[in-house]
Tab-separated table of C-alpha atoms in Angstrom:
chain	number	residue	atom	x	y	z
A	1	UNK	CA	55.131	-6.133	20.870
A	2	UNK	CA	58.606	-4.713	20.283
A	3	UNK	CA	61.600	-7.007	19.785
A	4	UNK	CA	65.179	-6.837	21.017
A	5	UNK	CA	68.270	-8.092	19.226
A	6	UNK	CA	69.750	-9.056	22.575
A	7	UNK	CA	67.301	-11.978	22.757
A	8	UNK	CA	69.364	-14.701	21.124
A	9	UNK	CA	70.346	-18.318	21.856
A	10	UNK	CA	71.737	-18.766	25.367
A	11	UNK	CA	73.183	-22.200	24.493
A	12	UNK	CA	75.361	-23.655	21.761
A	13	UNK	CA	73.346	-26.407	20.117
A	14	UNK	CA	74.011	-28.967	17.407
A	15	UNK	CA	72.194	-27.787	14.270
A	16	UNK	CA	71.632	-24.256	15.593
A	17	UNK	CA	70.153	-21.858	13.033
A	18	UNK	CA	71.801	-18.506	13.789
A	19	UNK	CA	73.888	-18.340	10.643
A	20	UNK	CA	70.989	-19.507	8.434
A	21	UNK	CA	68.572	-16.862	9.733
A	22	UNK	CA	68.893	-14.603	6.643
A	23	UNK	CA	67.807	-17.503	4.403
A	24	UNK	CA	65.086	-18.741	6.722
A	25	UNK	CA	63.525	-15.330	7.343
A	26	UNK	CA	63.257	-14.712	3.598
A	27	UNK	CA	60.551	-17.370	3.475
A	28	UNK	CA	58.686	-16.769	6.750
A	29	UNK	CA	55.033	-15.851	6.056
A	30	UNK	CA	54.264	-12.173	6.676
A	31	UNK	CA	51.177	-12.917	8.756
A	32	UNK	CA	51.141	-15.611	11.458
A	33	UNK	CA	48.443	-16.315	14.017
A	34	UNK	CA	50.420	-18.675	16.266
A	35	UNK	CA	54.042	-19.731	15.763
A	36	UNK	CA	54.888	-23.392	16.508
A	37	UNK	CA	58.364	-24.878	16.891
A	38	UNK	CA	58.265	-28.523	18.046
A	39	UNK	CA	62.084	-28.977	18.092
A	40	UNK	CA	63.082	-25.730	19.774
A	41	UNK	CA	66.752	-26.469	20.472
A	42	UNK	CA	68.617	-23.197	21.050
A	43	UNK	CA	65.665	-21.215	19.694
A	44	UNK	CA	67.499	-19.039	17.154
A	45	UNK	CA	64.473	-18.646	14.850
A	46	UNK	CA	62.008	-18.062	17.696
A	47	UNK	CA	64.215	-15.443	19.342
A	48	UNK	CA	64.867	-13.716	16.028
A	49	UNK	CA	61.170	-13.492	15.148
A	50	UNK	CA	59.887	-13.040	18.731
A	51	UNK	CA	56.270	-13.776	17.720
A	52	UNK	CA	53.601	-12.456	20.128
A	53	UNK	CA	52.049	-15.934	20.396
A	54	UNK	CA	54.055	-19.151	20.218
A	55	UNK	CA	54.058	-22.819	21.205
A	56	UNK	CA	57.515	-24.327	21.636
A	57	UNK	CA	58.478	-27.887	22.504
A	58	UNK	CA	61.411	-30.222	22.866
A	59	UNK	CA	61.798	-33.846	23.934
A	60	UNK	CA	64.798	-32.808	26.054
A	61	UNK	CA	63.395	-32.128	29.522
A	62	UNK	CA	66.551	-30.363	30.749
A	63	UNK	CA	66.313	-27.916	27.860
A	64	UNK	CA	62.657	-27.080	28.492
A	65	UNK	CA	63.411	-26.733	32.185
A	66	UNK	CA	66.067	-24.132	31.284
A	67	UNK	CA	63.572	-22.125	29.205
A	68	UNK	CA	61.036	-22.330	32.039
A	69	UNK	CA	63.527	-21.150	34.653
A	70	UNK	CA	64.695	-18.258	32.449
A	71	UNK	CA	61.054	-17.203	32.088
A	72	UNK	CA	60.009	-17.612	35.723
A	73	UNK	CA	63.131	-17.400	37.927
A	74	UNK	CA	65.709	-15.263	36.167
A	75	UNK	CA	67.167	-13.645	39.299
A	76	UNK	CA	67.647	-16.990	41.031
A	77	UNK	CA	69.240	-18.435	37.887
A	78	UNK	CA	71.727	-15.581	37.519
A	79	UNK	CA	72.678	-15.911	41.190
A	80	UNK	CA	73.230	-19.673	40.858
A	81	UNK	CA	75.227	-19.347	37.624
A	82	UNK	CA	77.615	-16.909	39.311
A	83	UNK	CA	78.828	-19.645	41.692
A	84	UNK	CA	80.331	-21.759	38.876
A	85	UNK	CA	84.039	-21.678	38.007
A	86	UNK	CA	85.929	-22.623	34.849
A	87	UNK	CA	87.987	-25.370	36.442
A	88	UNK	CA	88.487	-28.936	35.194
A	89	UNK	CA	88.003	-30.675	38.547
A	90	UNK	CA	84.952	-28.536	39.341
A	91	UNK	CA	83.523	-29.237	35.855
A	92	UNK	CA	83.689	-33.004	36.347
A	93	UNK	CA	82.152	-32.738	39.815
A	94	UNK	CA	79.182	-30.856	38.311
A	95	UNK	CA	79.001	-33.218	35.335
A	96	UNK	CA	78.910	-36.269	37.612
A	97	UNK	CA	75.824	-35.065	39.494
A	98	UNK	CA	73.427	-36.890	37.164
A	99	UNK	CA	75.127	-40.172	38.154
A	100	UNK	CA	74.141	-39.642	41.790
A	101	UNK	CA	70.895	-39.881	43.734
A	102	UNK	CA	71.265	-36.253	44.851
A	103	UNK	CA	70.552	-35.139	41.277
A	104	UNK	CA	66.862	-35.764	41.927
A	105	UNK	CA	67.057	-33.271	44.797
A	106	UNK	CA	68.329	-30.407	42.634
A	107	UNK	CA	65.870	-27.555	42.174
A	108	UNK	CA	64.778	-26.521	38.657
A	109	UNK	CA	67.070	-23.473	39.015
A	110	UNK	CA	70.062	-25.652	39.939
A	111	UNK	CA	69.386	-27.981	36.997
A	112	UNK	CA	69.109	-25.091	34.542
A	113	UNK	CA	72.254	-23.511	35.953
A	114	UNK	CA	74.116	-26.814	35.622
A	115	UNK	CA	73.006	-27.259	32.030
A	116	UNK	CA	74.071	-23.764	30.986
A	117	UNK	CA	77.394	-24.063	32.835
A	118	UNK	CA	78.247	-27.413	31.223
A	119	UNK	CA	77.238	-26.113	27.794
A	120	UNK	CA	79.538	-23.093	28.129
A	121	UNK	CA	82.540	-24.999	29.450
A	122	UNK	CA	82.372	-28.433	27.802
A	123	UNK	CA	84.196	-29.442	24.632
A	124	UNK	CA	82.821	-27.608	21.574
A	125	UNK	CA	79.534	-26.696	23.247
A	126	UNK	CA	77.999	-30.125	22.709
A	127	UNK	CA	74.972	-31.381	24.594
A	128	UNK	CA	75.180	-35.139	24.512
A	129	UNK	CA	74.021	-37.894	26.850
A	130	UNK	CA	74.897	-41.560	27.029
A	131	UNK	CA	72.478	-44.497	26.980
A	132	UNK	CA	71.610	-43.822	30.626
A	133	UNK	CA	70.764	-40.190	29.982
A	134	UNK	CA	73.964	-38.932	31.642
A	135	UNK	CA	75.833	-35.929	30.259
A	136	UNK	CA	79.145	-37.239	28.896
A	137	UNK	CA	80.973	-34.424	27.057
A	138	UNK	CA	84.529	-33.712	28.341
A	139	UNK	CA	85.909	-30.435	29.682
A	140	UNK	CA	86.521	-27.819	26.998
A	141	UNK	CA	89.651	-26.050	28.316
A	142	UNK	CA	88.436	-22.558	27.320
A	143	UNK	CA	90.288	-19.602	28.831
A	144	UNK	CA	87.332	-17.349	29.585
A	145	UNK	CA	83.915	-18.840	28.702
A	146	UNK	CA	80.849	-16.621	29.192
A	147	UNK	CA	79.238	-18.690	31.939
A	148	UNK	CA	77.006	-15.797	33.032
A	149	UNK	CA	75.754	-13.974	29.925
A	150	UNK	CA	73.408	-11.764	31.903
A	151	UNK	CA	72.455	-9.446	29.050
A	152	UNK	CA	71.295	-12.275	26.798
A	153	UNK	CA	69.558	-14.210	29.581
A	154	UNK	CA	67.616	-11.140	30.698
A	155	UNK	CA	66.573	-10.389	27.110
A	156	UNK	CA	65.336	-13.971	26.610
A	157	UNK	CA	63.491	-13.668	29.918
A	158	UNK	CA	61.789	-10.455	28.773
A	159	UNK	CA	60.508	-12.130	25.627
A	160	UNK	CA	59.354	-15.372	27.279
A	161	UNK	CA	57.750	-13.591	30.224
A	162	UNK	CA	55.806	-10.962	28.312
A	163	UNK	CA	54.837	-12.772	25.100
A	164	UNK	CA	52.227	-15.549	25.059
A	165	UNK	CA	54.636	-18.485	24.868
A	166	UNK	CA	53.555	-22.019	25.791
A	167	UNK	CA	56.386	-24.398	26.764
A	168	UNK	CA	55.912	-28.124	26.151
A	169	UNK	CA	58.113	-31.171	26.789
A	170	UNK	CA	56.928	-34.086	24.690
A	171	UNK	CA	56.487	-35.646	21.267
A	172	UNK	CA	56.675	-33.340	18.247
A	173	UNK	CA	53.264	-34.445	16.936
A	174	UNK	CA	51.534	-33.628	20.213
A	175	UNK	CA	53.138	-30.170	20.159
A	176	UNK	CA	51.166	-29.156	17.056
A	177	UNK	CA	47.806	-30.728	17.921
A	178	UNK	CA	46.209	-27.276	18.239
A	179	UNK	CA	47.723	-25.839	15.027
A	180	UNK	CA	45.113	-24.513	12.609
A	181	UNK	CA	44.834	-22.559	9.350
A	182	UNK	CA	46.677	-19.275	9.675
A	183	UNK	CA	49.308	-20.747	12.008
A	184	UNK	CA	52.958	-21.278	11.042
A	185	UNK	CA	54.954	-24.354	12.023
A	186	UNK	CA	58.750	-24.510	11.798
A	187	UNK	CA	60.292	-27.976	12.100
A	188	UNK	CA	64.015	-28.271	12.819
A	189	UNK	CA	64.387	-31.970	13.695
A	190	UNK	CA	67.592	-33.941	14.217
A	191	UNK	CA	68.958	-34.180	10.694
A	192	UNK	CA	69.075	-37.189	8.435
A	193	UNK	CA	72.764	-38.230	8.589
A	194	UNK	CA	74.821	-37.457	5.503
A	195	UNK	CA	77.013	-40.515	6.178
A	196	UNK	CA	77.114	-43.618	8.364
A	197	UNK	CA	79.145	-41.795	11.036
A	198	UNK	CA	77.658	-38.309	10.802
A	199	UNK	CA	74.547	-38.844	12.903
A	200	UNK	CA	74.162	-36.692	16.009
A	201	UNK	CA	70.942	-37.706	17.692
A	202	UNK	CA	72.036	-38.258	21.270
A	203	UNK	CA	70.840	-35.000	22.788
A	204	UNK	CA	67.988	-37.161	24.104
A	205	UNK	CA	67.606	-40.862	24.808
A	206	UNK	CA	65.067	-41.366	22.063
A	207	UNK	CA	67.186	-40.779	18.984
A	208	UNK	CA	65.672	-39.850	15.633
A	209	UNK	CA	65.793	-42.553	13.013
A	210	UNK	CA	64.408	-43.042	9.508
A	211	UNK	CA	61.018	-44.085	10.885
A	212	UNK	CA	60.802	-40.794	12.780
A	213	UNK	CA	61.705	-38.813	9.672
A	214	UNK	CA	58.868	-40.553	7.816
A	215	UNK	CA	56.436	-39.911	10.678
A	216	UNK	CA	57.424	-36.241	10.621
A	217	UNK	CA	56.719	-36.060	6.887
A	218	UNK	CA	53.291	-37.585	7.432
A	219	UNK	CA	52.623	-34.972	10.109
A	220	UNK	CA	53.626	-32.226	7.673
A	221	UNK	CA	51.099	-33.661	5.200
A	222	UNK	CA	48.425	-33.500	7.902
A	223	UNK	CA	49.284	-29.886	8.780
A	224	UNK	CA	49.152	-29.018	5.082
A	225	UNK	CA	45.605	-30.409	4.933
A	226	UNK	CA	44.676	-28.334	7.979
A	227	UNK	CA	45.725	-25.181	6.149
A	228	UNK	CA	48.843	-24.469	8.217
A	229	UNK	CA	51.935	-23.051	6.604
A	230	UNK	CA	54.924	-25.264	7.355
A	231	UNK	CA	58.684	-24.932	6.922
A	232	UNK	CA	61.154	-27.720	7.657
A	233	UNK	CA	64.955	-27.758	7.798
A	234	UNK	CA	66.995	-30.893	7.181
A	235	UNK	CA	70.141	-32.142	5.503
A	236	UNK	CA	70.049	-32.284	1.708
A	237	UNK	CA	70.317	-36.069	1.473
A	238	UNK	CA	68.723	-37.974	-1.386
A	239	UNK	CA	66.345	-39.563	1.126
A	240	UNK	CA	65.062	-36.210	2.421
A	241	UNK	CA	64.813	-34.638	-1.043
A	242	UNK	CA	62.805	-37.629	-2.270
A	243	UNK	CA	60.647	-37.738	0.867
A	244	UNK	CA	59.532	-34.122	0.385
A	245	UNK	CA	59.595	-33.991	-3.417
A	246	UNK	CA	55.946	-32.853	-3.598
A	247	UNK	CA	56.795	-29.669	-1.707
A	248	UNK	CA	58.778	-26.502	-2.410
A	249	UNK	CA	62.454	-27.286	-1.660
A	250	UNK	CA	65.263	-24.714	-1.398
A	251	UNK	CA	68.898	-25.783	-1.089
A	252	UNK	CA	70.922	-23.627	1.309
A	253	UNK	CA	74.537	-23.841	2.433
A	254	UNK	CA	75.332	-23.994	6.133
A	255	UNK	CA	78.581	-24.128	8.077
A	256	UNK	CA	78.529	-26.623	10.891
A	257	UNK	CA	80.921	-26.012	13.806
A	258	UNK	CA	79.639	-28.487	16.395
A	259	UNK	CA	81.161	-31.903	15.807
A	260	UNK	CA	83.477	-34.015	17.928
A	261	UNK	CA	85.819	-34.358	14.934
A	262	UNK	CA	87.217	-31.435	12.979
A	263	UNK	CA	86.654	-33.374	9.751
A	264	UNK	CA	82.929	-33.295	10.489
A	265	UNK	CA	82.801	-29.522	10.546
A	266	UNK	CA	82.544	-27.299	7.498
A	267	UNK	CA	80.043	-26.322	4.839
A	268	UNK	CA	77.205	-28.683	4.020
A	269	UNK	CA	74.039	-28.405	1.968
A	270	UNK	CA	70.739	-28.245	3.795
A	271	UNK	CA	67.160	-28.007	2.590
A	272	UNK	CA	64.309	-25.720	3.493
A	273	UNK	CA	61.055	-27.510	2.714
A	274	UNK	CA	57.867	-25.439	2.456
A	275	UNK	CA	54.246	-26.248	1.667
A	276	UNK	CA	53.784	-22.780	0.189
A	277	UNK	CA	55.423	-20.607	-2.451
A	278	UNK	CA	57.462	-17.443	-1.999
A	279	UNK	CA	55.474	-14.365	-1.073
């Protein structure tokens, strides 16, 4: 199937891969049966590659709902997005919905519209929830945010609707249960924090701690034994480099712009871990 450059991330997302795409695509296998991405996030790699057959997953149910609505109800979504306004009082009224019983009555379209609106108008494009699962990022004070990016949303819809893309909302290990030899798996998990205060894992209630990083490595070992080709992104901490020392590791530089503190933004080293050599 043909691809379109207009299909690109429709959300800002912590750890998004748009600016690392040139490095990542250098190492993508030339032939892939099924593409798997268990931590889909904003989907920069998926939407760049636009594989004919893919399985994507995320633990964040609001995020997967947004992908599903873009695929199945694009006209309704665009209509609902157009009602939103870039106003501080309005923003907090929309943000507060998940504190109220009426939130459970929102349709999938209304939930997706709310998520996209908050992402476009909140401070620094963060998606963060508190311990109760409530969105808690403040108003961003942008002059003219692109709340309705119709061109991009329609392009993402075209890809999701006409390719063979399975959407899942669950554990990362379950997302790759059907992966076999000839398939390609790209892992982009919440990163191992580079300092005590650098962790950003609150895009879901579950967090992603050291034990999860180790479980992910064990899953990569299992996929390697199955004959899958696997690539993983993470921060270039000593822990991660030691954890994956048996595999092919490339150090790449990435600029991070999403952080609540300006001191937390800037260039950092990341790793690309692969269970295969360069082609």
